[in-house]
Short mmCIF file of C-alpha atoms in Angstrom, two decimals:
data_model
loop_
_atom_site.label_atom_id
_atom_site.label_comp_id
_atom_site.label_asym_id
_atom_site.label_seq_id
_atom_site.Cartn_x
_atom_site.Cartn_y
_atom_site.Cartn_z
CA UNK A 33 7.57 -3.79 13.43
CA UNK A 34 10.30 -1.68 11.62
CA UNK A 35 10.17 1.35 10.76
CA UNK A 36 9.38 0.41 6.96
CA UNK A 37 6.31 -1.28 8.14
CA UNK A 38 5.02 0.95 10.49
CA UNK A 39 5.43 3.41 7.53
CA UNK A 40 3.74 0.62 4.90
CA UNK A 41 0.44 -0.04 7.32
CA UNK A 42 -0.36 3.69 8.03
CA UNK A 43 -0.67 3.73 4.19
CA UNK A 44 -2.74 0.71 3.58
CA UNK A 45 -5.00 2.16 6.44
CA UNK A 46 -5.37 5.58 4.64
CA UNK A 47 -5.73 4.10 0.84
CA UNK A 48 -8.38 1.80 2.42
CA UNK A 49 -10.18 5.04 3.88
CA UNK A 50 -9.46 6.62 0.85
CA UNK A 51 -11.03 3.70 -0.90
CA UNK A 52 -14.34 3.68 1.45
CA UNK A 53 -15.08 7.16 0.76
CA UNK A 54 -15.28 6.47 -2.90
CA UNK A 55 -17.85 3.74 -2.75
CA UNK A 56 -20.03 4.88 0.36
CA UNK A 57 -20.35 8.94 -0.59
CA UNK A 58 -22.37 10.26 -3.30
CA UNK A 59 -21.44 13.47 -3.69
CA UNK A 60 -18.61 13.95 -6.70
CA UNK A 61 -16.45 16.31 -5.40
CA UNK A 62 -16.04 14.24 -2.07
CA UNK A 63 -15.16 11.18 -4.42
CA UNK A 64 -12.24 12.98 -6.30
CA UNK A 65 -11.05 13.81 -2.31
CA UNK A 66 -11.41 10.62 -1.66
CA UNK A 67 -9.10 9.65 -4.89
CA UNK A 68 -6.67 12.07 -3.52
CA UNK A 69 -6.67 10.50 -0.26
CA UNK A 70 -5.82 6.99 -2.01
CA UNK A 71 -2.90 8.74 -4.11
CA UNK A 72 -1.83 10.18 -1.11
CA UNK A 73 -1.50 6.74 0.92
CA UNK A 74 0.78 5.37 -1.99
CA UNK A 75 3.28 8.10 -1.35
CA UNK A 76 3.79 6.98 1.80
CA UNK A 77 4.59 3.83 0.37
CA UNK A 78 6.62 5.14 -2.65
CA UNK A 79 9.26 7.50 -0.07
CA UNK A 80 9.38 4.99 2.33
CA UNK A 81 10.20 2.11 -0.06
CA UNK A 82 12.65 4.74 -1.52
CA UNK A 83 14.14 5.67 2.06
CA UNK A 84 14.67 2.09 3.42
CA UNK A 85 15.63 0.22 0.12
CA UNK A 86 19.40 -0.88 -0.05
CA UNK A 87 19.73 0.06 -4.08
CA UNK A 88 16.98 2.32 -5.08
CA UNK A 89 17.44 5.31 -2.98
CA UNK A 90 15.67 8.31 -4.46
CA UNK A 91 13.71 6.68 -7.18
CA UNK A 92 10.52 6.66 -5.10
CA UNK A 93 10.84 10.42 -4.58
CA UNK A 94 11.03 10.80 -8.27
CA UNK A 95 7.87 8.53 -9.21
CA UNK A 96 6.12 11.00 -6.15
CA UNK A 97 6.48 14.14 -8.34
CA UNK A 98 5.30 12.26 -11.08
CA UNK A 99 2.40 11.28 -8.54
CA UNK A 100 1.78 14.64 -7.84
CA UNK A 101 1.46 15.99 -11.56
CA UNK A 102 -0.71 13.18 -12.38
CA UNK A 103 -3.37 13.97 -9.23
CA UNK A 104 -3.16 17.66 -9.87
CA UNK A 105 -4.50 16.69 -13.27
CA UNK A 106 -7.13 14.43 -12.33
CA UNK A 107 -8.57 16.68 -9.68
CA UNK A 108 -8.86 19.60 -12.51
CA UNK A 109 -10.62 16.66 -14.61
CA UNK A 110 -12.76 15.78 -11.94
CA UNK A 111 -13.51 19.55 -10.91
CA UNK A 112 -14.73 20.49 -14.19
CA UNK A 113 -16.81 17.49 -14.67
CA UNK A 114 -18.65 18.34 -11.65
CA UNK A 115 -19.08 21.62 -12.29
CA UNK A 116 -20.02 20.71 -15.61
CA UNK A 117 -22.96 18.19 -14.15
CA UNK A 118 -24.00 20.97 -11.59
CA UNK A 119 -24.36 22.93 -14.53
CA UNK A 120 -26.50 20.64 -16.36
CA UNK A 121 -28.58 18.98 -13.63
CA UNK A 122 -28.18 20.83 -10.87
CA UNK A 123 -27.11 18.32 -8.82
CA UNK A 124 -24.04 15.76 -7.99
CA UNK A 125 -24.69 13.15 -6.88
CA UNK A 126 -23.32 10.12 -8.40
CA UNK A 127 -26.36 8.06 -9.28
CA UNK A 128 -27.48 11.19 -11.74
CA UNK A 129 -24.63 10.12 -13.89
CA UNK A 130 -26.10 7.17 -15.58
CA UNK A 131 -26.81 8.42 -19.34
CA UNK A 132 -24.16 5.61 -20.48
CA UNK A 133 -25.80 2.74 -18.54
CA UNK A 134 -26.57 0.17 -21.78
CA UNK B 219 16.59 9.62 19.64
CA UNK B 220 14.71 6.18 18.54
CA UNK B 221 12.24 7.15 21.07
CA UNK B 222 11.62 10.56 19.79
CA UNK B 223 11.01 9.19 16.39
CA UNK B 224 8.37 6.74 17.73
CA UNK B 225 6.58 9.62 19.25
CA UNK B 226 6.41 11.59 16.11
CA UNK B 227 5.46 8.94 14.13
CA UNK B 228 2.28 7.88 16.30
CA UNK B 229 1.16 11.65 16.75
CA UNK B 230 1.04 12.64 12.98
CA UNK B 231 -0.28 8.96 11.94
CA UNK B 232 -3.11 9.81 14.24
CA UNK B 233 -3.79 13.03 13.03
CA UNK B 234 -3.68 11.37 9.62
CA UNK B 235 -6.05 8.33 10.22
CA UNK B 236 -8.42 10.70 12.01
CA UNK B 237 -8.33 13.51 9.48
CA UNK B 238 -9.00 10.99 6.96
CA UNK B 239 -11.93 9.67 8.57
CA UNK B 240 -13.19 12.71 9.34
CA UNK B 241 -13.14 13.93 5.20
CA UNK B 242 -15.71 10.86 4.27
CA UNK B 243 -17.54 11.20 7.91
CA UNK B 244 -18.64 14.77 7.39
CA UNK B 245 -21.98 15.86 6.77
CA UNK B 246 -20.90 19.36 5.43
CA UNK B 247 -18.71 18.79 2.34
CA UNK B 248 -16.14 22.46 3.21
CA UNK B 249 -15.59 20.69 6.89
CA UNK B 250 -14.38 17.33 4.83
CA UNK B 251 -12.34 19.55 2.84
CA UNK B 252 -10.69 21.49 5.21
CA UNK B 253 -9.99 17.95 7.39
CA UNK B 254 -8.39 16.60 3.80
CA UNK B 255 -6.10 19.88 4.81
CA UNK B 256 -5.27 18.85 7.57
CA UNK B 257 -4.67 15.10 6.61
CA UNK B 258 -2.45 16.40 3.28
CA UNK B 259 -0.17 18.22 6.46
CA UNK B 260 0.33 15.07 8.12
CA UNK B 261 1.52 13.86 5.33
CA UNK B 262 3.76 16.46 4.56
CA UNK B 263 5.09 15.64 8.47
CA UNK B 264 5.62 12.20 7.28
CA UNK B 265 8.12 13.31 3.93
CA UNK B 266 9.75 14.87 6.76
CA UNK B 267 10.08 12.09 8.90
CA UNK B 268 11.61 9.63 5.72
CA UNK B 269 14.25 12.39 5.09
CA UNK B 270 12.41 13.37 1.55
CA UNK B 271 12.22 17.21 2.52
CA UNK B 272 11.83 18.09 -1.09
CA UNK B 273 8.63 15.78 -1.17
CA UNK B 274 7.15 17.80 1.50
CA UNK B 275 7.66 20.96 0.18
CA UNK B 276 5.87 20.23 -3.00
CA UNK B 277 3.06 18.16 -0.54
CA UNK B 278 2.52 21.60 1.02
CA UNK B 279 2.87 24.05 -2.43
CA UNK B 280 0.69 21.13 -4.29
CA UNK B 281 -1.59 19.44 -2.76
CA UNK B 282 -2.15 22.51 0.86
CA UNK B 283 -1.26 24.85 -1.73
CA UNK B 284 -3.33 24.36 -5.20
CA UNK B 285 -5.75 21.00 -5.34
CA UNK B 286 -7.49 21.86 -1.91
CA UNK B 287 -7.67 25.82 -3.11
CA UNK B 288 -9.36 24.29 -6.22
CA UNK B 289 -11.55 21.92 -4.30
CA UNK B 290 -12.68 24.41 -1.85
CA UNK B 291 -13.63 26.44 -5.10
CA UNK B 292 -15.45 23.80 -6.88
CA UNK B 293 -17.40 23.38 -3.77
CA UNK B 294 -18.63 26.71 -3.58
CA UNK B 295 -19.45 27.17 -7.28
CA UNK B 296 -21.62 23.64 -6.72
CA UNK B 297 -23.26 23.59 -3.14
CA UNK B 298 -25.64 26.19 -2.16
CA UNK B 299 -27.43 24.05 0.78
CA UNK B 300 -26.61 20.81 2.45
CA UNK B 301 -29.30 19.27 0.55
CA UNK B 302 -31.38 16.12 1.62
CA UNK B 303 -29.34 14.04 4.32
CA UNK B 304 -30.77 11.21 2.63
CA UNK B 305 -28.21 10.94 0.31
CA UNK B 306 -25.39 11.66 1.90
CA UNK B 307 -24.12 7.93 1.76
CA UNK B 308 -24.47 5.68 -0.87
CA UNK B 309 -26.30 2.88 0.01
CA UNK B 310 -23.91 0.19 -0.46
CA UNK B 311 -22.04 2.39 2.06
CA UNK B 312 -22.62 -0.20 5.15
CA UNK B 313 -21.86 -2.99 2.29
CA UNK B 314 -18.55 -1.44 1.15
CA UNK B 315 -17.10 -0.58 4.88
CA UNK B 316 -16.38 -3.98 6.08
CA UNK B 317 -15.39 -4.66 3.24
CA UNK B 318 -12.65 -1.90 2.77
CA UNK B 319 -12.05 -3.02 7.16
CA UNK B 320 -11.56 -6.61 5.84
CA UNK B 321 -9.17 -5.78 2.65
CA UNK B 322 -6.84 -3.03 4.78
CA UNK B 323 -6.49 -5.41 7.59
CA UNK B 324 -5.42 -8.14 5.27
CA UNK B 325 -2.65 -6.34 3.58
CA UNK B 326 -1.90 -4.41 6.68
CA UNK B 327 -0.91 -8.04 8.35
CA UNK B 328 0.63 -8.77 4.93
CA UNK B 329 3.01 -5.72 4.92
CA UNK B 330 3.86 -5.40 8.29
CA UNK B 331 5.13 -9.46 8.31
CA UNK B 332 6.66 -9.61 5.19
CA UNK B 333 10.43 -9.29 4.73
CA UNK B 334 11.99 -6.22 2.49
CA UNK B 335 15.58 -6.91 3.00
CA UNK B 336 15.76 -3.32 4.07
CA UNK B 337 18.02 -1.03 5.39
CA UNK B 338 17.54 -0.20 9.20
CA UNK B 339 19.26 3.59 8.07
CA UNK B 340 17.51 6.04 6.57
CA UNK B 341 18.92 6.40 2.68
CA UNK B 342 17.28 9.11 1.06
CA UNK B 343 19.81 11.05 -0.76
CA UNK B 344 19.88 14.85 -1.04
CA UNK B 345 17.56 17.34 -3.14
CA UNK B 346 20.42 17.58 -6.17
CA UNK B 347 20.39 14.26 -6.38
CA UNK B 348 16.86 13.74 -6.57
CA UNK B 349 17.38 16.90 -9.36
CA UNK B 350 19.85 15.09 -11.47
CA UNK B 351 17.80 11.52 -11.52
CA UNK B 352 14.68 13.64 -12.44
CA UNK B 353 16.46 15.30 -15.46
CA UNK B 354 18.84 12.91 -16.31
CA UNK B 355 17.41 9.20 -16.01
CA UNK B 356 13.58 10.52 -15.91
CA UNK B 357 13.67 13.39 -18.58
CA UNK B 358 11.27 11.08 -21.20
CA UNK B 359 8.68 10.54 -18.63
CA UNK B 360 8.82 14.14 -17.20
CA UNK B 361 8.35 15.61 -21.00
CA UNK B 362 5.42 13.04 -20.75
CA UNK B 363 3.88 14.34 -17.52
CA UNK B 364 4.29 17.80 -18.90
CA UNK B 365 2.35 16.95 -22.04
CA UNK B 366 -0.30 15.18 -19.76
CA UNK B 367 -0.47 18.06 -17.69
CA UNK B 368 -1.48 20.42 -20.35
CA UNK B 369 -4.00 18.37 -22.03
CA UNK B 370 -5.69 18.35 -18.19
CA UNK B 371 -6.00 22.10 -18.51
CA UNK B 372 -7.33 21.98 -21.97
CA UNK B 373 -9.79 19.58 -21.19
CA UNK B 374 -10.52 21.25 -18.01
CA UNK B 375 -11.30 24.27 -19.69
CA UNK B 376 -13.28 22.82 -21.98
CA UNK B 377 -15.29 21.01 -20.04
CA UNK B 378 -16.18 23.85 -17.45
CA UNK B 379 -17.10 25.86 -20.28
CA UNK B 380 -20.22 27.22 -20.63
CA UNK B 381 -21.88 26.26 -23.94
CA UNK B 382 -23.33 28.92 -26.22
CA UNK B 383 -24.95 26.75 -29.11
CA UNK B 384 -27.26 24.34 -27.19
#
């Protein structure tokens, strides 16, 4: 394997982590850590993409910071909305959020 | 120096996979955070590694720095006790893991056969250039994360709120 690949699995393997963490816990806040997990795996991919490509050097790091912004937002989205159910229910687990269900 | 590089890379991809594993394994949800810690580092190690030092400061000040600080909060404004063990995985948990195994492995194979016509050298450029593209090329979308960025904290705050007239 190169070095771009080596780089390209580790991420697959954390986003898929990432990804069972959101469907096998119930607890909120551990789901928005999952999330970050998963937006942490495609950094990986976006710097090393941006490290090993011939043209695009440096355009993955940009897209990162935009990464970052973005995930610092969600989390404070998802923070308050679990602190806003706690508040309400007293509890947060993700099967007590079903008032939408049709 | 090759070898060296190897080394590094197995080590902190280790201490990522296992960190990771550990943050949905954990019964108690402040051990899964601090183990998210530990896996945001690695990552950090990683920026290092791909010559993106910039990236890994802003890993550490960002994600070490401020979401896990505000995790670790929201945990213990929420949590007084464990609670029942019971549901502490979903149960489509043992549903969803092979299938997560079976997905990862297939794009792992994917991406690790595929060919990127890519360089063998690393060719990250420097911090001022990664300045300049940010405010030069990127300025639109940057104004744009800004503006997303504070309508986060005003919903934030609104949401966490506490209601008077209900």
């Amino acid at each position: 394997m190169t070095p771009l690949q080596q780089y390209l699995a580790l991420s697959m393997a954390l986003f898929f982590i990432g990804a069972w963490g959101v469907l096998a816990r119930r607890n909120l806040i551990l789901v928005v850590m999952c999330v970050e997990l998963m937006l942490n795996a495609i950094n990986i991919a976006l710097v090393a993409f941006s490290n090993y490509s011939p043209t695009g050097a440096g355009r993955g790091e940009v897209f990162v910071f935009f990464v970052f912004a973005l995930a610092a937002a969600e989390a404070a989205i998802g923070l308050a909305i679990a602190i806003a159910m706690y508040r309400l229910k007293e509890k947060l687990s993700v099967d007590d959020l079903d008032e939408m269900k049709g | 120096m090759p070898q060296f590089s190897q080394i590094a890379f197995l080590i902190i991809g280790s201490i990522i996979i296992i960190s990771a594993l550990f943050v949905v394994l954990f019964k108690e949800l402040i051990y899964s955070a601090l183990s998210m810690v530990g896996c945001f580092l690695g990552v950090a190690g990683l920026f290092v590694m791909l010559h993106a030092e910039l990236v890994a400061a802003a890993q550490v000040l960002i994600y070490v720095g401020a979401i896990s600080v505000l995790i670790i909060f929201a945990i213990m404004l929420t949590s007084h006790r464990t609670g029942d063990l019971r549901l502490f995985f979903h149960r489509q948990a043992w549903v969803a893991a092979p299938i997560c195994a079976v997905a990862a492995v297939a794009l792992i194979v994917v991406m690790s056969t595929a060919d990127y016509n890519a360089t063998a050298e690393a060719q990250n450029p420097g911090d001022e250039q990664i300045a300049s593209m940010l405010f030069n090329e990127y300025a639109f979308p940057f104004e744009l994360v800004s503006l997303a960025l504070l309508v986060a904290m005003v919903g934030a705050v609104l949401l966490a709120k506490k209601e008077e007239n209900r």
